[in-house]
Tab-separated table of C-alpha atoms in Angstrom:
chain	number	residue	atom	x	y	z
F	163	MET	CA	28.854	4.213	6.930
F	164	ARG	CA	27.963	3.858	3.150
F	165	VAL	CA	24.475	2.560	1.722
F	166	LEU	CA	22.735	1.221	-0.869
F	167	VAL	CA	19.312	1.933	-1.258
F	168	LEU	CA	17.718	-0.815	-4.147
F	169	GLY	CA	14.467	1.015	-5.206
F	170	SER	CA	12.707	5.152	-5.519
F	171	GLY	CA	9.363	4.203	-4.770
F	172	VAL	CA	8.305	5.470	-1.932
F	173	ILE	CA	10.085	2.917	0.199
F	174	GLY	CA	13.276	3.143	0.125
F	175	THR	CA	12.998	6.943	-0.932
F	176	THR	CA	11.846	7.408	3.175
F	177	ALA	CA	14.503	4.547	4.030
F	178	ALA	CA	17.101	7.133	2.338
F	179	TYR	CA	15.749	10.062	3.833
F	180	TYR	CA	15.850	8.630	7.520
F	181	LEU	CA	19.003	7.086	6.569
F	182	ALA	CA	20.280	10.185	5.674
F	183	LYS	CA	18.878	11.775	8.373
F	184	ALA	CA	20.741	9.420	10.862
F	185	GLY	CA	23.812	10.119	9.407
F	186	HIS	CA	24.548	8.019	7.326
F	187	GLU	CA	25.872	7.931	3.502
F	188	VAL	CA	23.085	6.695	1.169
F	189	THR	CA	23.079	5.897	-2.274
F	190	VAL	CA	19.638	4.868	-4.038
F	191	VAL	CA	19.170	3.005	-7.206
F	192	ASP	CA	16.484	2.369	-9.863
F	193	ARG	CA	16.084	2.014	-13.668
F	194	GLN	CA	12.957	4.442	-13.338
F	195	PRO	CA	14.121	8.420	-15.065
F	196	GLY	CA	12.693	9.729	-11.406
F	197	PRO	CA	11.168	8.413	-7.599
F	198	ALA	CA	8.062	6.472	-8.045
F	199	GLN	CA	7.584	6.122	-11.649
F	200	GLU	CA	6.247	2.272	-10.140
F	201	THR	CA	3.356	0.844	-7.991
F	202	SER	CA	4.381	4.872	-6.270
F	203	PHE	CA	2.394	6.656	-8.665
F	204	ALA	CA	-1.059	6.685	-8.651
F	205	ASN	CA	-1.889	4.487	-5.958
F	206	ALA	CA	-5.319	4.553	-4.795
F	207	GLY	CA	-3.961	7.820	-1.815
F	208	GLU	CA	-5.316	6.541	1.094
F	209	VAL	CA	-2.576	7.286	4.541
F	210	SER	CA	-5.856	4.374	6.005
F	211	PRO	CA	-3.958	2.395	9.442
F	212	GLY	CA	-7.406	2.436	10.439
F	213	TYR	CA	-8.407	-0.001	7.298
F	214	SER	CA	-5.615	-1.739	7.575
F	215	ALA	CA	-6.589	-5.388	7.945
F	216	PRO	CA	-5.220	-8.456	6.074
F	217	TRP	CA	-6.770	-9.764	2.638
F	218	ALA	CA	-6.647	-13.173	4.600
F	219	GLY	CA	-9.377	-14.084	6.886
F	220	PRO	CA	-12.370	-16.115	8.146
F	221	GLY	CA	-15.182	-16.891	5.007
F	222	VAL	CA	-13.130	-15.005	2.516
F	223	PRO	CA	-13.144	-18.558	0.471
F	224	VAL	CA	-16.798	-18.616	0.053
F	225	LYS	CA	-16.906	-14.685	-0.881
F	226	ALA	CA	-13.931	-14.552	-3.043
F	227	ILE	CA	-16.023	-17.429	-5.290
F	228	LYS	CA	-18.924	-15.029	-5.042
F	229	TRP	CA	-16.861	-11.676	-5.842
F	230	MET	CA	-15.056	-12.961	-8.773
F	231	LEU	CA	-18.902	-14.010	-10.182
F	232	MET	CA	-20.287	-10.151	-9.392
F	233	HIS	CA	-19.904	-7.815	-12.793
F	234	HIS	CA	-18.043	-5.576	-10.739
F	235	SER	CA	-16.117	-7.575	-9.445
F	236	PRO	CA	-12.997	-6.936	-6.952
F	237	LEU	CA	-10.907	-9.708	-7.253
F	238	VAL	CA	-9.533	-11.084	-10.318
F	239	ILE	CA	-7.293	-14.705	-11.004
F	240	LYS	CA	-6.032	-15.267	-13.807
F	241	PRO	CA	-4.427	-18.477	-14.247
F	242	LEU	CA	-0.668	-19.603	-14.431
F	243	LEU	CA	2.254	-21.835	-14.929
F	244	ASP	CA	3.782	-20.147	-12.054
F	245	PRO	CA	4.251	-22.203	-9.287
F	246	SER	CA	4.948	-18.979	-7.062
F	247	MET	CA	1.314	-18.322	-6.799
F	248	TRP	CA	0.075	-21.640	-6.323
F	249	ARG	CA	1.679	-21.522	-2.482
F	250	TRP	CA	1.217	-17.592	-2.394
F	251	CYS	CA	-2.212	-18.351	-2.469
F	252	VAL	CA	-2.021	-21.872	-0.446
F	253	ALA	CA	-0.457	-20.301	1.976
F	254	MET	CA	-2.637	-17.266	1.716
F	255	LEU	CA	-5.729	-19.700	2.439
F	256	LYS	CA	-4.024	-21.041	5.051
F	257	ASN	CA	-4.054	-17.565	7.270
F	258	CYS	CA	-8.255	-17.091	6.336
F	259	THR	CA	-8.538	-18.508	9.993
F	260	THR	CA	-10.077	-16.366	12.804
F	261	SER	CA	-6.958	-16.381	14.962
F	262	ALA	CA	-4.587	-15.920	12.065
F	263	TYR	CA	-6.621	-12.941	11.002
F	264	HIS	CA	-6.828	-11.767	14.515
F	265	ILE	CA	-3.172	-12.331	14.512
F	266	ASN	CA	-2.206	-10.107	10.947
F	267	LYS	CA	-5.253	-7.033	11.672
F	268	ALA	CA	-3.856	-6.551	14.334
F	269	ARG	CA	0.628	-6.471	13.443
F	270	MET	CA	-1.128	-4.369	10.869
F	271	VAL	CA	-2.904	-1.686	12.729
F	272	ARG	CA	0.639	-1.634	14.635
F	273	VAL	CA	3.172	-0.895	12.259
F	274	ALA	CA	0.435	1.966	10.680
F	275	GLU	CA	-0.276	3.660	13.496
F	276	TYR	CA	3.275	3.975	14.081
F	277	SER	CA	4.425	4.966	10.216
F	278	ARG	CA	1.334	7.877	10.322
F	279	ASP	CA	2.238	9.323	12.965
F	280	CYS	CA	5.777	9.490	12.119
F	281	LEU	CA	4.347	10.882	9.153
F	282	LYS	CA	2.601	13.248	11.035
F	283	GLU	CA	5.950	14.138	13.045
F	284	LEU	CA	7.954	14.261	8.531
F	285	ARG	CA	5.392	16.775	7.648
F	286	ALA	CA	5.867	19.358	10.725
F	287	GLU	CA	9.191	18.598	10.547
F	288	THR	CA	9.925	20.006	6.483
F	289	GLY	CA	6.214	21.835	5.812
F	290	ILE	CA	6.661	19.160	2.837
F	291	ALA	CA	3.654	19.283	0.781
F	292	TYR	CA	0.608	16.259	-0.967
F	293	ASP	CA	-2.333	17.401	-1.480
F	294	GLU	CA	-3.505	15.858	1.782
F	295	ARG	CA	-6.240	16.006	4.370
F	296	ALA	CA	-6.597	14.695	8.045
F	297	GLN	CA	-10.366	14.177	7.910
F	298	GLY	CA	-10.912	10.526	8.348
F	299	THR	CA	-11.351	7.549	5.520
F	300	LEU	CA	-15.569	6.665	5.508
F	301	GLN	CA	-16.111	2.694	5.088
F	302	LEU	CA	-20.049	1.999	3.018
F	303	PHE	CA	-22.413	-0.955	3.571
F	304	ARG	CA	-24.640	-1.665	1.340
F	305	THR	CA	-26.114	-4.033	3.319
F	306	GLU	CA	-26.571	-5.503	6.845
F	307	LYS	CA	-24.650	-8.285	5.930
F	308	GLN	CA	-21.650	-6.389	5.076
F	309	LEU	CA	-22.816	-4.254	8.626
F	310	ASP	CA	-22.798	-6.639	10.991
F	311	GLY	CA	-20.143	-8.489	9.698
F	312	ILE	CA	-17.463	-6.019	11.039
F	313	GLY	CA	-16.993	-7.155	14.554
F	314	LYS	CA	-14.123	-8.197	14.724
F	315	ASP	CA	-12.682	-5.705	13.085
F	316	VAL	CA	-14.300	-3.475	15.125
F	317	ASP	CA	-12.795	-5.654	18.629
F	318	ILE	CA	-8.800	-5.280	17.166
F	319	LEU	CA	-9.552	-1.359	16.661
F	320	ARG	CA	-10.631	-1.380	20.712
F	321	GLU	CA	-7.595	-3.012	21.766
F	322	SER	CA	-5.339	-1.164	19.926
F	323	GLY	CA	-6.924	1.725	20.580
F	324	VAL	CA	-8.162	3.059	17.089
F	325	PRO	CA	-10.790	5.365	17.838
F	326	PHE	CA	-13.578	4.871	15.209
F	327	GLN	CA	-17.539	5.424	14.834
F	328	LEU	CA	-19.952	3.399	13.941
F	329	LEU	CA	-22.730	5.707	11.591
F	330	ASP	CA	-25.829	5.830	10.292
F	331	ARG	CA	-26.715	7.535	6.847
F	332	ASP	CA	-27.906	11.391	8.762
F	333	GLY	CA	-24.224	10.158	10.529
F	334	TYR	CA	-22.126	10.068	7.952
F	335	LEU	CA	-23.835	11.994	5.714
F	336	ALA	CA	-22.335	14.604	8.646
F	337	TYR	CA	-18.521	13.705	7.249
F	338	GLU	CA	-19.746	13.137	3.215
F	339	PRO	CA	-23.057	15.681	2.918
F	340	ALA	CA	-22.312	14.891	-1.537
F	341	LEU	CA	-23.044	11.448	-0.484
F	342	ALA	CA	-26.415	12.761	0.007
F	343	ALA	CA	-27.691	12.136	-3.096
F	344	VAL	CA	-27.283	8.207	-2.820
F	345	LYS	CA	-28.150	8.072	0.424
F	346	HIS	CA	-30.751	5.019	0.001
F	347	LYS	CA	-28.225	2.740	-1.806
F	348	PHE	CA	-25.930	2.764	1.482
F	349	VAL	CA	-27.097	1.330	5.180
F	350	GLY	CA	-23.933	2.519	7.487
F	351	ALA	CA	-21.405	3.489	7.553
F	352	LEU	CA	-17.079	3.139	10.556
F	353	ARG	CA	-15.892	6.197	10.322
F	354	LEU	CA	-12.181	6.353	11.010
F	355	PRO	CA	-11.228	9.705	11.794
F	356	GLY	CA	-7.929	9.228	12.457
F	357	ASP	CA	-6.972	8.666	9.108
F	358	GLU	CA	-4.844	10.885	6.150
F	359	THR	CA	-5.666	10.878	2.473
F	360	GLY	CA	-2.506	12.526	0.284
F	361	ASP	CA	-0.575	11.564	-2.867
F	362	CYS	CA	1.793	9.465	-2.987
F	363	HIS	CA	3.828	10.552	-6.298
F	364	LEU	CA	4.142	13.869	-5.064
F	365	PHE	CA	4.543	13.273	-1.836
F	366	THR	CA	8.133	10.632	-2.578
F	367	CYS	CA	9.207	13.246	-4.765
F	368	ARG	CA	9.328	16.533	-2.938
F	369	LEU	CA	10.728	13.970	-0.347
F	370	ALA	CA	13.587	12.626	-3.330
F	371	SER	CA	14.703	16.197	-3.335
F	372	MET	CA	14.419	16.850	0.523
F	373	ALA	CA	17.059	13.672	0.472
F	374	GLU	CA	19.379	15.274	-2.127
F	375	GLU	CA	19.760	18.719	-0.044
F	376	LEU	CA	20.799	15.879	2.812
F	377	GLY	CA	23.267	14.148	0.820
F	378	VAL	CA	21.674	11.076	-0.817
F	379	ARG	CA	22.767	10.381	-3.856
F	380	PHE	CA	19.934	8.889	-6.581
F	381	ARG	CA	20.609	6.437	-9.221
F	382	PHE	CA	17.475	7.022	-12.011
F	383	GLY	CA	18.208	5.476	-15.269
F	384	THR	CA	20.381	2.007	-12.894
F	385	SER	CA	19.162	-0.787	-14.151
F	386	ILE	CA	19.342	-3.779	-11.076
F	387	HIS	CA	21.507	-7.100	-12.376
F	388	GLY	CA	22.297	-9.194	-9.605
F	389	ILE	CA	23.548	-9.582	-6.028
F	390	GLU	CA	27.195	-10.956	-6.014
F	391	GLN	CA	27.683	-12.326	-2.344
F	392	ASP	CA	30.424	-14.549	-0.653
F	393	GLY	CA	28.348	-16.648	1.024
F	394	THR	CA	27.368	-14.444	4.701
F	395	ARG	CA	27.375	-10.109	2.672
F	396	VAL	CA	26.689	-9.349	0.032
F	397	THR	CA	29.493	-7.894	-1.465
F	398	GLY	CA	28.077	-6.079	-4.618
F	399	ILE	CA	25.427	-4.836	-6.533
F	400	ARG	CA	25.772	-6.053	-10.262
F	401	THR	CA	24.205	-2.618	-12.612
F	402	ASP	CA	24.122	-1.601	-16.574
F	403	ALA	CA	26.628	0.445	-14.570
F	404	GLY	CA	28.560	-1.521	-13.722
F	405	VAL	CA	29.852	-2.787	-9.426
F	406	LEU	CA	28.292	-1.077	-7.091
F	407	THR	CA	29.972	-1.287	-3.874
F	408	ALA	CA	28.360	0.020	0.016
F	409	ASP	CA	29.139	-1.509	3.789
F	410	HIS	CA	24.802	-1.976	3.537
F	411	TYR	CA	22.078	-2.362	1.320
F	412	VAL	CA	18.486	-1.764	1.606
F	413	LEU	CA	16.843	-3.579	-0.725
F	414	ALA	CA	12.612	-1.208	-1.112
F	415	LEU	CA	12.323	-3.146	-4.325
F	416	GLY	CA	9.025	-4.341	-3.582
F	417	SER	CA	7.686	-6.759	-6.918
F	418	TYR	CA	10.162	-7.494	-8.025
F	419	SER	CA	12.022	-7.734	-4.651
F	420	THR	CA	11.528	-11.721	-5.121
F	421	GLN	CA	13.194	-12.325	-8.507
F	422	LEU	CA	16.459	-10.545	-6.933
F	423	LEU	CA	16.482	-12.347	-3.542
F	424	GLY	CA	15.884	-15.955	-5.849
F	425	GLN	CA	20.047	-15.194	-7.328
F	426	VAL	CA	20.877	-15.798	-3.337
F	427	GLY	CA	19.108	-18.146	-2.867
F	428	ILE	CA	16.322	-16.438	-0.332
F	429	ASP	CA	13.068	-16.629	-1.167
F	430	ILE	CA	10.453	-14.558	0.516
F	431	PRO	CA	6.998	-15.140	-0.087
F	432	VAL	CA	6.316	-12.256	-1.714
F	433	TYR	CA	3.055	-12.612	-4.733
F	434	PRO	CA	2.221	-8.878	-7.124
F	435	VAL	CA	-0.808	-8.110	-6.707
F	436	LYS	CA	-2.449	-6.054	-9.795
F	437	GLY	CA	-4.389	-3.444	-9.029
F	438	TYR	CA	-6.090	-0.273	-11.092
F	439	SER	CA	-6.782	3.705	-10.057
F	440	ILE	CA	-8.396	6.155	-12.408
F	441	THR	CA	-7.654	9.279	-11.761
F	442	VAL	CA	-10.945	12.738	-12.542
F	443	PRO	CA	-10.493	16.050	-13.029
F	444	ILE	CA	-12.659	17.862	-10.812
F	445	THR	CA	-15.673	19.418	-11.750
F	446	ASP	CA	-17.647	20.415	-8.710
F	447	ALA	CA	-16.360	20.800	-4.934
F	448	ALA	CA	-19.149	20.042	-3.004
F	449	MET	CA	-19.942	16.850	-4.870
F	450	ALA	CA	-17.406	15.146	-4.715
F	451	PRO	CA	-15.522	13.624	-1.760
F	452	GLU	CA	-14.340	15.765	1.298
F	453	SER	CA	-11.970	11.870	1.832
F	454	THR	CA	-11.228	8.849	1.159
F	455	VAL	CA	-14.866	6.707	1.051
F	456	MET	CA	-14.482	2.763	0.217
F	457	ASP	CA	-17.278	0.707	-1.526
F	458	GLU	CA	-17.118	-2.233	0.790
F	459	THR	CA	-19.143	-3.939	-1.784
F	460	HIS	CA	-16.580	-3.690	-4.304
F	461	LYS	CA	-13.107	-2.849	-2.112
F	462	VAL	CA	-12.505	0.347	-3.510
F	463	ALA	CA	-10.894	3.410	-2.529
F	464	VAL	CA	-13.008	6.916	-4.345
F	465	THR	CA	-10.050	9.370	-2.537
F	466	ARG	CA	-9.400	13.410	-2.908
F	467	LEU	CA	-5.902	14.829	-4.224
F	468	GLY	CA	-6.635	18.243	-4.843
F	469	ASP	CA	-8.358	18.761	-7.394
F	470	ARG	CA	-8.863	15.378	-8.479
F	471	ILE	CA	-10.601	12.604	-7.567
F	472	ARG	CA	-8.189	9.807	-7.288
F	473	VAL	CA	-10.373	6.009	-7.461
F	474	GLY	CA	-8.230	2.648	-7.217
F	475	GLY	CA	-9.533	-0.883	-6.125
F	476	THR	CA	-9.496	-4.717	-8.387
F	477	ALA	CA	-6.277	-7.495	-7.192
F	478	GLN	CA	-6.274	-9.213	-10.145
F	479	LEU	CA	-3.046	-12.477	-9.325
F	480	SER	CA	-1.500	-12.298	-12.878
F	481	GLY	CA	2.378	-12.194	-12.224
F	482	PHE	CA	3.763	-9.313	-13.421
F	483	ASP	CA	1.693	-8.781	-16.460
F	484	LEU	CA	1.485	-4.532	-16.137
F	485	SER	CA	-1.235	-4.527	-19.410
F	486	LEU	CA	-4.930	-1.766	-19.054
F	487	ASP	CA	-7.450	-4.420	-18.521
F	488	GLY	CA	-11.094	-1.956	-20.417
F	489	ARG	CA	-13.097	-3.670	-18.119
F	490	ARG	CA	-11.218	-2.788	-15.167
F	491	ARG	CA	-12.369	0.551	-15.451
F	492	GLU	CA	-15.281	0.309	-15.998
F	493	THR	CA	-14.847	-1.156	-12.331
F	494	LEU	CA	-13.909	2.530	-11.169
F	495	GLU	CA	-15.786	4.625	-12.960
F	496	PHE	CA	-19.448	2.852	-12.573
F	497	VAL	CA	-18.367	2.759	-8.626
F	498	VAL	CA	-16.946	6.370	-8.571
F	499	SER	CA	-19.980	7.128	-10.637
F	500	ASP	CA	-22.533	5.139	-8.378
F	501	LEU	CA	-20.884	7.108	-5.702
F	502	PHE	CA	-20.467	10.692	-6.902
F	503	PRO	CA	-22.559	11.055	-9.411
F	504	HIS	CA	-20.943	14.757	-9.991
F	505	GLY	CA	-18.277	15.831	-8.931
F	506	GLY	CA	-15.650	15.042	-12.020
F	507	ASP	CA	-15.377	14.331	-15.211
F	508	ILE	CA	-14.682	10.819	-16.093
F	509	SER	CA	-14.318	11.439	-19.770
F	510	ARG	CA	-10.871	13.362	-18.452
F	511	ALA	CA	-9.890	9.842	-16.732
F	512	GLU	CA	-6.286	9.023	-16.742
F	513	PHE	CA	-6.653	4.891	-16.613
F	514	TRP	CA	-3.334	3.902	-14.343
F	515	THR	CA	-2.094	0.015	-12.778
F	516	GLY	CA	0.622	-0.895	-10.677
F	517	LEU	CA	1.879	-4.436	-8.741
F	518	ARG	CA	1.693	-4.853	-5.163
F	519	PRO	CA	4.414	-6.204	-2.936
F	520	MET	CA	1.018	-8.695	-0.672
F	521	THR	CA	2.771	-11.211	1.762
F	522	PRO	CA	0.114	-13.931	2.889
F	523	ASP	CA	-1.001	-12.127	5.395
F	524	GLY	CA	-0.428	-9.039	4.645
F	525	THR	CA	1.873	-8.009	6.762
F	526	PRO	CA	4.886	-6.132	5.579
F	527	ILE	CA	8.210	-8.365	5.611
F	528	ILE	CA	11.598	-5.529	7.082
F	529	GLY	CA	13.998	-6.809	9.016
F	530	PRO	CA	18.072	-8.734	8.388
F	531	SER	CA	18.252	-10.920	6.137
F	532	ARG	CA	20.483	-13.907	7.046
F	533	LEU	CA	23.194	-11.745	4.322
F	534	ALA	CA	24.547	-10.031	7.337
F	535	ASN	CA	24.202	-6.405	5.130
F	536	LEU	CA	21.497	-7.049	3.912
F	537	THR	CA	18.302	-5.591	4.850
F	538	LEU	CA	14.735	-5.933	2.865
F	539	SER	CA	12.048	-3.789	3.182
F	540	THR	CA	9.325	-4.728	1.210
F	541	GLY	CA	5.766	-7.103	1.420
F	542	HIS	CA	3.740	-3.945	1.642
F	543	GLY	CA	0.908	-4.519	-0.117
F	544	THR	CA	-2.272	-2.811	-0.080
F	545	LEU	CA	-0.820	-0.173	2.458
F	546	GLY	CA	3.240	0.788	1.363
F	547	TRP	CA	2.325	4.188	1.311
F	548	THR	CA	-0.085	3.926	5.188
F	549	MET	CA	3.729	1.980	5.777
F	550	ALA	CA	5.793	3.584	4.388
F	551	ALA	CA	7.369	6.067	6.475
F	552	GLY	CA	7.327	4.520	10.040
F	553	THR	CA	8.832	1.309	8.226
F	554	GLY	CA	12.164	4.040	6.328
F	555	ARG	CA	12.377	5.084	10.174
F	556	VAL	CA	12.795	1.186	11.310
F	557	VAL	CA	15.085	-0.024	8.815
F	558	ALA	CA	16.711	3.176	9.436
F	559	ASP	CA	17.668	2.825	13.331
F	560	MET	CA	18.134	-1.120	12.487
F	561	VAL	CA	20.346	0.222	9.949
F	562	SER	CA	22.212	2.698	12.717
F	563	GLY	CA	22.418	-0.106	15.382
F	564	ARG	CA	19.191	1.989	17.126
F	565	GLN	CA	16.315	-0.655	18.885
F	566	PRO	CA	13.457	0.514	16.813
F	567	GLU	CA	10.593	3.380	19.039
F	568	ILE	CA	7.995	-0.920	17.536
F	569	PRO	CA	8.499	-4.746	17.927
F	570	VAL	CA	9.976	-5.886	14.628
F	571	ALA	CA	9.945	-9.277	15.018
F	572	ASP	CA	6.313	-9.837	13.976
F	573	LEU	CA	7.700	-8.315	10.742
F	574	SER	CA	11.030	-9.708	9.547
F	575	VAL	CA	10.007	-12.916	7.226
F	576	ALA	CA	11.542	-15.503	10.144
F	577	ARG	CA	7.206	-15.656	11.060
F	578	TYR	CA	7.562	-17.769	7.402
F	579	ALA	CA	9.297	-20.446	8.897
């Protein structure tokens, strides 16, 4: 079967790889000059199924007000005359209940755990290297209130069979010794030993090369303008290189998926949530993080990637704006300096921003659309890198007519109907 994949980020590239492994003739189209040039380029680097959680949860509306009043705020909202943003916000608020949080977190953990296992298999099969580490995630709490508030998360981890550790100061220093100088700032931590880290951009580029060896054709520098359809099926994709046709189509354009689908009357609740990162060269390896450390107060992840420290965070609602805001850089610099003051050279940090494709409930949209030969894979939000391998395999199974290894009913856009 000829399959056309729209988008060469980590989601589209992994789907293309698995589709090629399944024997399909695959072409990938992207406007960028190479793979993983947008949201997959410089994300936080976490492969953290244990940390999977929706942003919509009990108490979040009140917390959001407090966050926006913080000097180093993890949440920024720039009001726009954008009905889609406000509809998305209303839908997210409807998910801020205990019951919805439990359902949504369980969904996210399930697909993320599966995806992490797929990544392990892929690594063993291909030998792919991407500055990966498998030393867990450490979520740090600055107050007893934060520590006491993780009960519902721990319950879901326990129900899902995800290993975890609750640690005091001495306990978390055994895993992140560079925190010794600042241990007085934190009261405890939650460690998720099954989590991993790695450079998403490096992984995607190397997997794209492996996909090419399997026969996948990448058409870079090709802008996608629209979908042609006959009411029941996609008949072609309009691009600046003409109309491209296939037997089946996979849409993996992240936040930009909504614009294309809107042309054919398909409405999905995905909105771009802007995030930022800095990449800091390590100057003293002993004073840098060993894996990923999450600062719960500022919602910032600090991750070791080879000889660099990646610092990622902030949730900004401002549409498709990709401008760099110096105030967000200050927050990232503050957190890495507060945790690992002697680990890297901030003066040489590279500043970046990207648009996370978020759903109101946090769970990605993976599965068929009302057009019979169009499969969707978007809305992965903060966990796109975590979920990439698993959702790529799920897409390949669906397109090939096989039953995926995980339940997919909860991942379909139909859950919003």
